[in-house]
Amino acid sequence: MALSSIVPLAGISCDYPLNYALGFQDPASNFMYAIVDLHDRIIFFLIILLVIVAWTLISSLLNSDHMALLNHNNTIELIWTITPAGILWAIGLPSLNLLYLMDEVLDAEITVKAIGNQWYWSYEYTDYEAPIAFDSFMIDEASLEIGDQRQLEVDNSLVLPVNTSIRILVSSNDVIHSFAIPSLALKVDALPGRLNSLGLIINRPGQFYGQCSELCGANHGFMPISLKAVTIPSYINFLEANVEA
């Protein structure tokens, strides 16, 4: 089924991997903002540890005779036991909290199925009287237009509304795949015979790219994911056009 081209994309930013990029892609969901915040928190503690260890090492090298005969000190041992434990708690508790929050799927307004195949994705909208289903294949390099992303563009993108509680059910028709979109903090295994679910609220319109993140065969690198986040009126237009089709 060929999707109707009714979603206006003028002025919508694209989120995809950039050459030589070292940081995260721009977040577009609350979970992704939380992951970036957790990452910054962990880096903060690691920098503190690096400074302390570097200072201790350099101090020992420059002052080789300083406390050379010291072989036991209860205070120092207490400090280097309690301090790492405190840092682990400061890192671990927010990590566990975020993991449990990401695993919780709230009451969803929209449910979509994403099904992995060798080597393409299938999507199904089953909440409506006339279900919408289509396959999504990568566009080969010879068919790309100026501005398209190599090995990321597809013929039919998954279309979802912003500021809406969404549940994505993920499965596979053959081998193990993994549905992943970095900007939205999405990554869930697609397992044959099993439905995995994840919750999502997209904060802003855009076109977000991802890829299968589980080695699934010879063409593993050629089954990208493209998700268009649009306003609710545009989403309704998308549904109406494709139900009629």
Short mmCIF file of C-alpha atoms in Angstrom, two decimals:
data_model
loop_
_atom_site.label_atom_id
_atom_site.label_comp_id
_atom_site.label_asym_id
_atom_site.label_seq_id
_atom_site.Cartn_x
_atom_site.Cartn_y
_atom_site.Cartn_z
CA MET A 1 0.00 0.00 0.00
CA ALA A 2 1.45 3.34 -1.03
CA LEU A 3 0.86 6.06 1.53
CA SER A 4 -0.76 9.27 0.44
CA SER A 5 1.61 12.18 0.49
CA ILE A 6 -0.47 14.53 2.60
CA VAL A 7 1.76 15.46 5.51
CA PRO A 8 3.33 18.92 5.08
CA LEU A 9 7.01 18.85 5.95
CA ALA A 10 8.01 22.41 5.13
CA GLY A 11 10.02 23.89 7.97
CA ILE A 12 10.24 20.59 9.86
CA SER A 13 13.71 19.78 11.09
CA CYS A 14 15.32 16.40 10.53
CA ASP A 15 17.05 14.43 13.25
CA TYR A 16 19.68 12.01 12.01
CA PRO A 17 23.33 11.06 12.67
CA LEU A 18 25.85 13.70 11.64
CA ASN A 19 29.41 13.13 10.49
CA TYR A 20 31.93 13.38 13.34
CA ALA A 21 29.20 14.13 15.90
CA LEU A 22 30.21 13.29 19.47
CA GLY A 23 27.05 14.12 21.39
CA PHE A 24 23.43 13.04 21.39
CA GLN A 25 20.95 13.83 18.68
CA ASP A 26 18.51 16.60 19.63
CA PRO A 27 16.02 15.16 22.15
CA ALA A 28 12.36 15.06 21.13
CA SER A 29 10.80 13.22 24.07
CA ASN A 30 10.85 13.59 27.85
CA PHE A 31 12.68 10.29 28.21
CA MET A 32 15.46 11.44 25.91
CA TYR A 33 15.84 14.66 27.90
CA ALA A 34 16.06 12.53 31.06
CA ILE A 35 18.73 10.31 29.49
CA VAL A 36 20.81 13.34 28.51
CA ASP A 37 20.44 14.72 32.04
CA LEU A 38 21.52 11.38 33.54
CA HIS A 39 24.50 11.25 31.19
CA ASP A 40 25.57 14.75 32.27
CA ARG A 41 25.18 13.78 35.92
CA ILE A 42 27.41 10.71 35.47
CA ILE A 43 30.02 12.70 33.54
CA PHE A 44 30.06 15.26 36.39
CA PHE A 45 30.94 12.58 38.95
CA LEU A 46 33.50 11.01 36.61
CA ILE A 47 35.26 14.36 36.21
CA ILE A 48 35.45 14.72 39.99
CA LEU A 49 36.95 11.23 40.27
CA LEU A 50 39.41 11.96 37.47
CA VAL A 51 40.60 15.14 39.20
CA ILE A 52 41.05 13.36 42.55
CA VAL A 53 42.90 10.39 41.06
CA ALA A 54 45.08 12.61 38.86
CA TRP A 55 45.92 14.88 41.81
CA THR A 56 46.81 11.87 43.98
CA LEU A 57 48.99 10.35 41.26
CA ILE A 58 50.85 13.56 40.46
CA SER A 59 51.26 14.40 44.14
CA SER A 60 52.76 10.97 44.81
CA LEU A 61 55.18 11.30 41.90
CA LEU A 62 56.33 14.79 42.88
CA ASN A 63 56.55 14.05 46.60
CA SER A 64 58.02 10.57 46.70
CA ASP A 65 59.26 10.97 50.28
CA HIS A 66 55.96 12.29 51.63
CA MET A 67 54.56 9.86 54.21
CA ALA A 68 56.70 7.11 52.71
CA LEU A 69 56.39 4.94 55.81
CA LEU A 70 52.61 5.17 56.04
CA ASN A 71 51.10 1.69 55.63
CA HIS A 72 47.79 1.95 57.49
CA ASN A 73 45.24 4.69 58.15
CA ASN A 74 41.67 3.99 59.23
CA THR A 75 40.43 7.45 58.28
CA ILE A 76 41.72 7.25 54.71
CA GLU A 77 40.34 3.73 54.29
CA LEU A 78 36.96 4.89 55.57
CA ILE A 79 36.95 7.80 53.11
CA TRP A 80 37.85 5.72 50.06
CA THR A 81 35.18 3.17 50.99
CA ILE A 82 32.30 5.54 51.74
CA THR A 83 32.97 8.03 48.92
CA PRO A 84 32.74 5.52 46.02
CA ALA A 85 29.66 3.97 47.62
CA GLY A 86 28.02 7.40 47.81
CA ILE A 87 28.89 8.12 44.19
CA LEU A 88 27.45 4.77 43.09
CA TRP A 89 24.21 5.58 44.94
CA ALA A 90 24.09 9.03 43.34
CA ILE A 91 24.44 7.43 39.90
CA GLY A 92 22.48 4.22 40.46
CA LEU A 93 19.27 5.57 42.01
CA PRO A 94 18.44 8.01 39.17
CA SER A 95 19.37 5.29 36.66
CA LEU A 96 16.98 2.75 38.20
CA ASN A 97 14.25 5.36 38.52
CA LEU A 98 14.56 6.26 34.84
CA LEU A 99 14.60 2.60 33.79
CA TYR A 100 11.34 1.89 35.60
CA LEU A 101 9.72 5.06 34.24
CA MET A 102 10.67 4.13 30.68
CA ASP A 103 9.26 0.63 31.14
CA GLU A 104 5.86 1.95 32.24
CA VAL A 105 3.29 2.38 29.49
CA LEU A 106 0.55 4.82 30.52
CA ASP A 107 -2.97 4.85 29.09
CA ALA A 108 -2.31 5.20 25.39
CA GLU A 109 -4.43 7.28 23.02
CA ILE A 110 -2.89 5.59 19.97
CA THR A 111 -1.49 2.08 19.52
CA VAL A 112 0.77 1.22 16.59
CA LYS A 113 2.44 -2.07 15.72
CA ALA A 114 5.98 -2.16 14.33
CA ILE A 115 6.93 -5.55 12.90
CA GLY A 116 10.46 -6.41 11.80
CA ASN A 117 11.11 -8.43 8.66
CA GLN A 118 14.23 -9.34 6.71
CA TRP A 119 14.92 -6.55 5.77
CA TYR A 120 12.16 -3.98 6.15
CA TRP A 121 9.60 -2.79 8.69
CA SER A 122 5.83 -3.19 8.63
CA TYR A 123 3.48 -0.84 10.48
CA GLU A 124 -0.14 -1.31 11.50
CA TYR A 125 -2.65 1.21 12.87
CA THR A 126 -5.39 -0.95 14.38
CA ASP A 127 -7.30 1.52 16.59
CA TYR A 128 -9.64 2.55 13.81
CA GLU A 129 -12.61 0.96 12.04
CA ALA A 130 -10.58 0.63 8.87
CA PRO A 131 -7.05 -0.47 9.91
CA ILE A 132 -4.07 0.98 8.06
CA ALA A 133 -1.11 -1.27 7.30
CA PHE A 134 1.93 -0.77 5.09
CA ASP A 135 5.53 -1.84 4.60
CA SER A 136 8.51 0.50 4.81
CA PHE A 137 11.51 -0.19 2.56
CA MET A 138 14.77 1.72 2.28
CA ILE A 139 15.08 3.92 -0.81
CA ASP A 140 18.13 2.89 -2.83
CA GLU A 141 20.88 5.40 -3.40
CA ALA A 142 20.08 5.85 -7.10
CA SER A 143 16.57 7.09 -6.23
CA LEU A 144 17.58 9.64 -3.59
CA GLU A 145 16.87 13.32 -4.10
CA ILE A 146 18.99 16.28 -3.01
CA GLY A 147 18.87 16.58 0.77
CA ASP A 148 17.86 12.96 1.38
CA GLN A 149 19.81 10.91 3.88
CA ARG A 150 21.71 7.95 2.45
CA GLN A 151 20.58 4.59 3.88
CA LEU A 152 18.00 6.34 6.09
CA GLU A 153 15.22 7.34 3.69
CA VAL A 154 12.25 5.02 3.25
CA ASP A 155 9.31 4.91 0.86
CA ASN A 156 6.68 4.95 3.64
CA SER A 157 7.39 6.61 6.99
CA LEU A 158 5.64 5.90 10.26
CA VAL A 159 3.45 8.94 10.98
CA LEU A 160 2.52 9.86 14.57
CA PRO A 161 1.09 12.97 16.27
CA VAL A 162 2.95 15.15 18.77
CA ASN A 163 1.88 15.66 22.40
CA THR A 164 -0.07 12.40 22.37
CA SER A 165 0.35 9.29 24.51
CA ILE A 166 1.42 6.54 22.10
CA ARG A 167 2.01 2.84 22.64
CA ILE A 168 4.22 1.02 20.14
CA LEU A 169 3.96 -2.77 20.02
CA VAL A 170 7.08 -4.35 18.54
CA SER A 171 7.46 -7.87 17.17
CA SER A 172 9.14 -9.79 14.36
CA ASN A 173 8.06 -12.14 11.59
CA ASP A 174 11.38 -13.96 11.28
CA VAL A 175 14.59 -13.28 13.26
CA ILE A 176 15.42 -10.93 16.13
CA HIS A 177 15.41 -7.25 15.17
CA SER A 178 15.58 -4.09 17.30
CA PHE A 179 13.45 -0.97 16.81
CA ALA A 180 15.55 2.08 17.70
CA ILE A 181 15.19 5.85 17.20
CA PRO A 182 17.84 7.78 19.20
CA SER A 183 16.13 11.21 19.30
CA LEU A 184 13.06 9.65 20.93
CA ALA A 185 14.95 7.32 23.30
CA LEU A 186 13.35 4.32 21.61
CA LYS A 187 15.08 0.95 21.59
CA VAL A 188 13.20 -2.31 22.00
CA ASP A 189 13.88 -5.81 20.71
CA ALA A 190 11.58 -7.26 18.06
CA LEU A 191 11.27 -10.95 18.91
CA PRO A 192 9.40 -13.57 16.86
CA GLY A 193 6.25 -14.72 18.64
CA ARG A 194 6.39 -12.00 21.29
CA LEU A 195 5.00 -8.47 21.61
CA ASN A 196 7.17 -5.93 23.40
CA SER A 197 5.62 -2.56 24.19
CA LEU A 198 6.94 0.90 24.92
CA GLY A 199 5.35 4.25 25.66
CA LEU A 200 6.11 7.47 23.87
CA ILE A 201 5.11 11.13 23.86
CA ILE A 202 6.77 13.17 21.11
CA ASN A 203 7.43 16.78 22.11
CA ARG A 204 7.91 18.45 18.75
CA PRO A 205 7.23 17.94 15.04
CA GLY A 206 10.08 16.54 13.01
CA GLN A 207 11.38 13.68 10.95
CA PHE A 208 13.31 11.23 13.08
CA TYR A 209 15.55 8.47 11.80
CA GLY A 210 16.63 5.21 13.34
CA GLN A 211 17.87 1.79 12.34
CA CYS A 212 17.59 -1.85 13.28
CA SER A 213 20.00 -2.24 16.21
CA GLU A 214 20.27 -6.03 16.25
CA LEU A 215 22.39 -7.95 13.75
CA CYS A 216 19.69 -9.72 11.73
CA GLY A 217 21.34 -10.97 8.56
CA ALA A 218 23.13 -9.92 5.40
CA ASN A 219 21.09 -6.75 4.85
CA HIS A 220 20.89 -5.68 8.48
CA GLY A 221 22.28 -2.25 7.61
CA PHE A 222 19.57 -1.60 5.02
CA MET A 223 16.36 -1.52 7.06
CA PRO A 224 16.18 2.05 8.41
CA ILE A 225 13.34 3.55 10.42
CA SER A 226 11.77 6.89 9.53
CA LEU A 227 9.17 8.50 11.79
CA LYS A 228 7.35 11.72 10.94
CA ALA A 229 5.95 13.54 13.96
CA VAL A 230 3.19 15.91 12.90
CA THR A 231 0.49 18.05 14.44
CA ILE A 232 -2.81 16.40 15.32
CA PRO A 233 -4.71 18.02 12.38
CA SER A 234 -2.05 16.72 9.97
CA TYR A 235 -2.28 13.28 11.57
CA ILE A 236 -6.06 13.25 11.08
CA ASN A 237 -5.54 14.21 7.43
CA PHE A 238 -3.07 11.33 7.10
CA LEU A 239 -5.60 8.87 8.52
CA GLU A 240 -8.44 10.11 6.33
CA ALA A 241 -6.37 10.03 3.15
CA ASN A 242 -5.05 6.53 3.74
CA VAL A 243 -8.35 5.04 4.90
CA GLU A 244 -9.90 6.28 1.66
CA ALA A 245 -6.97 4.83 -0.29
#
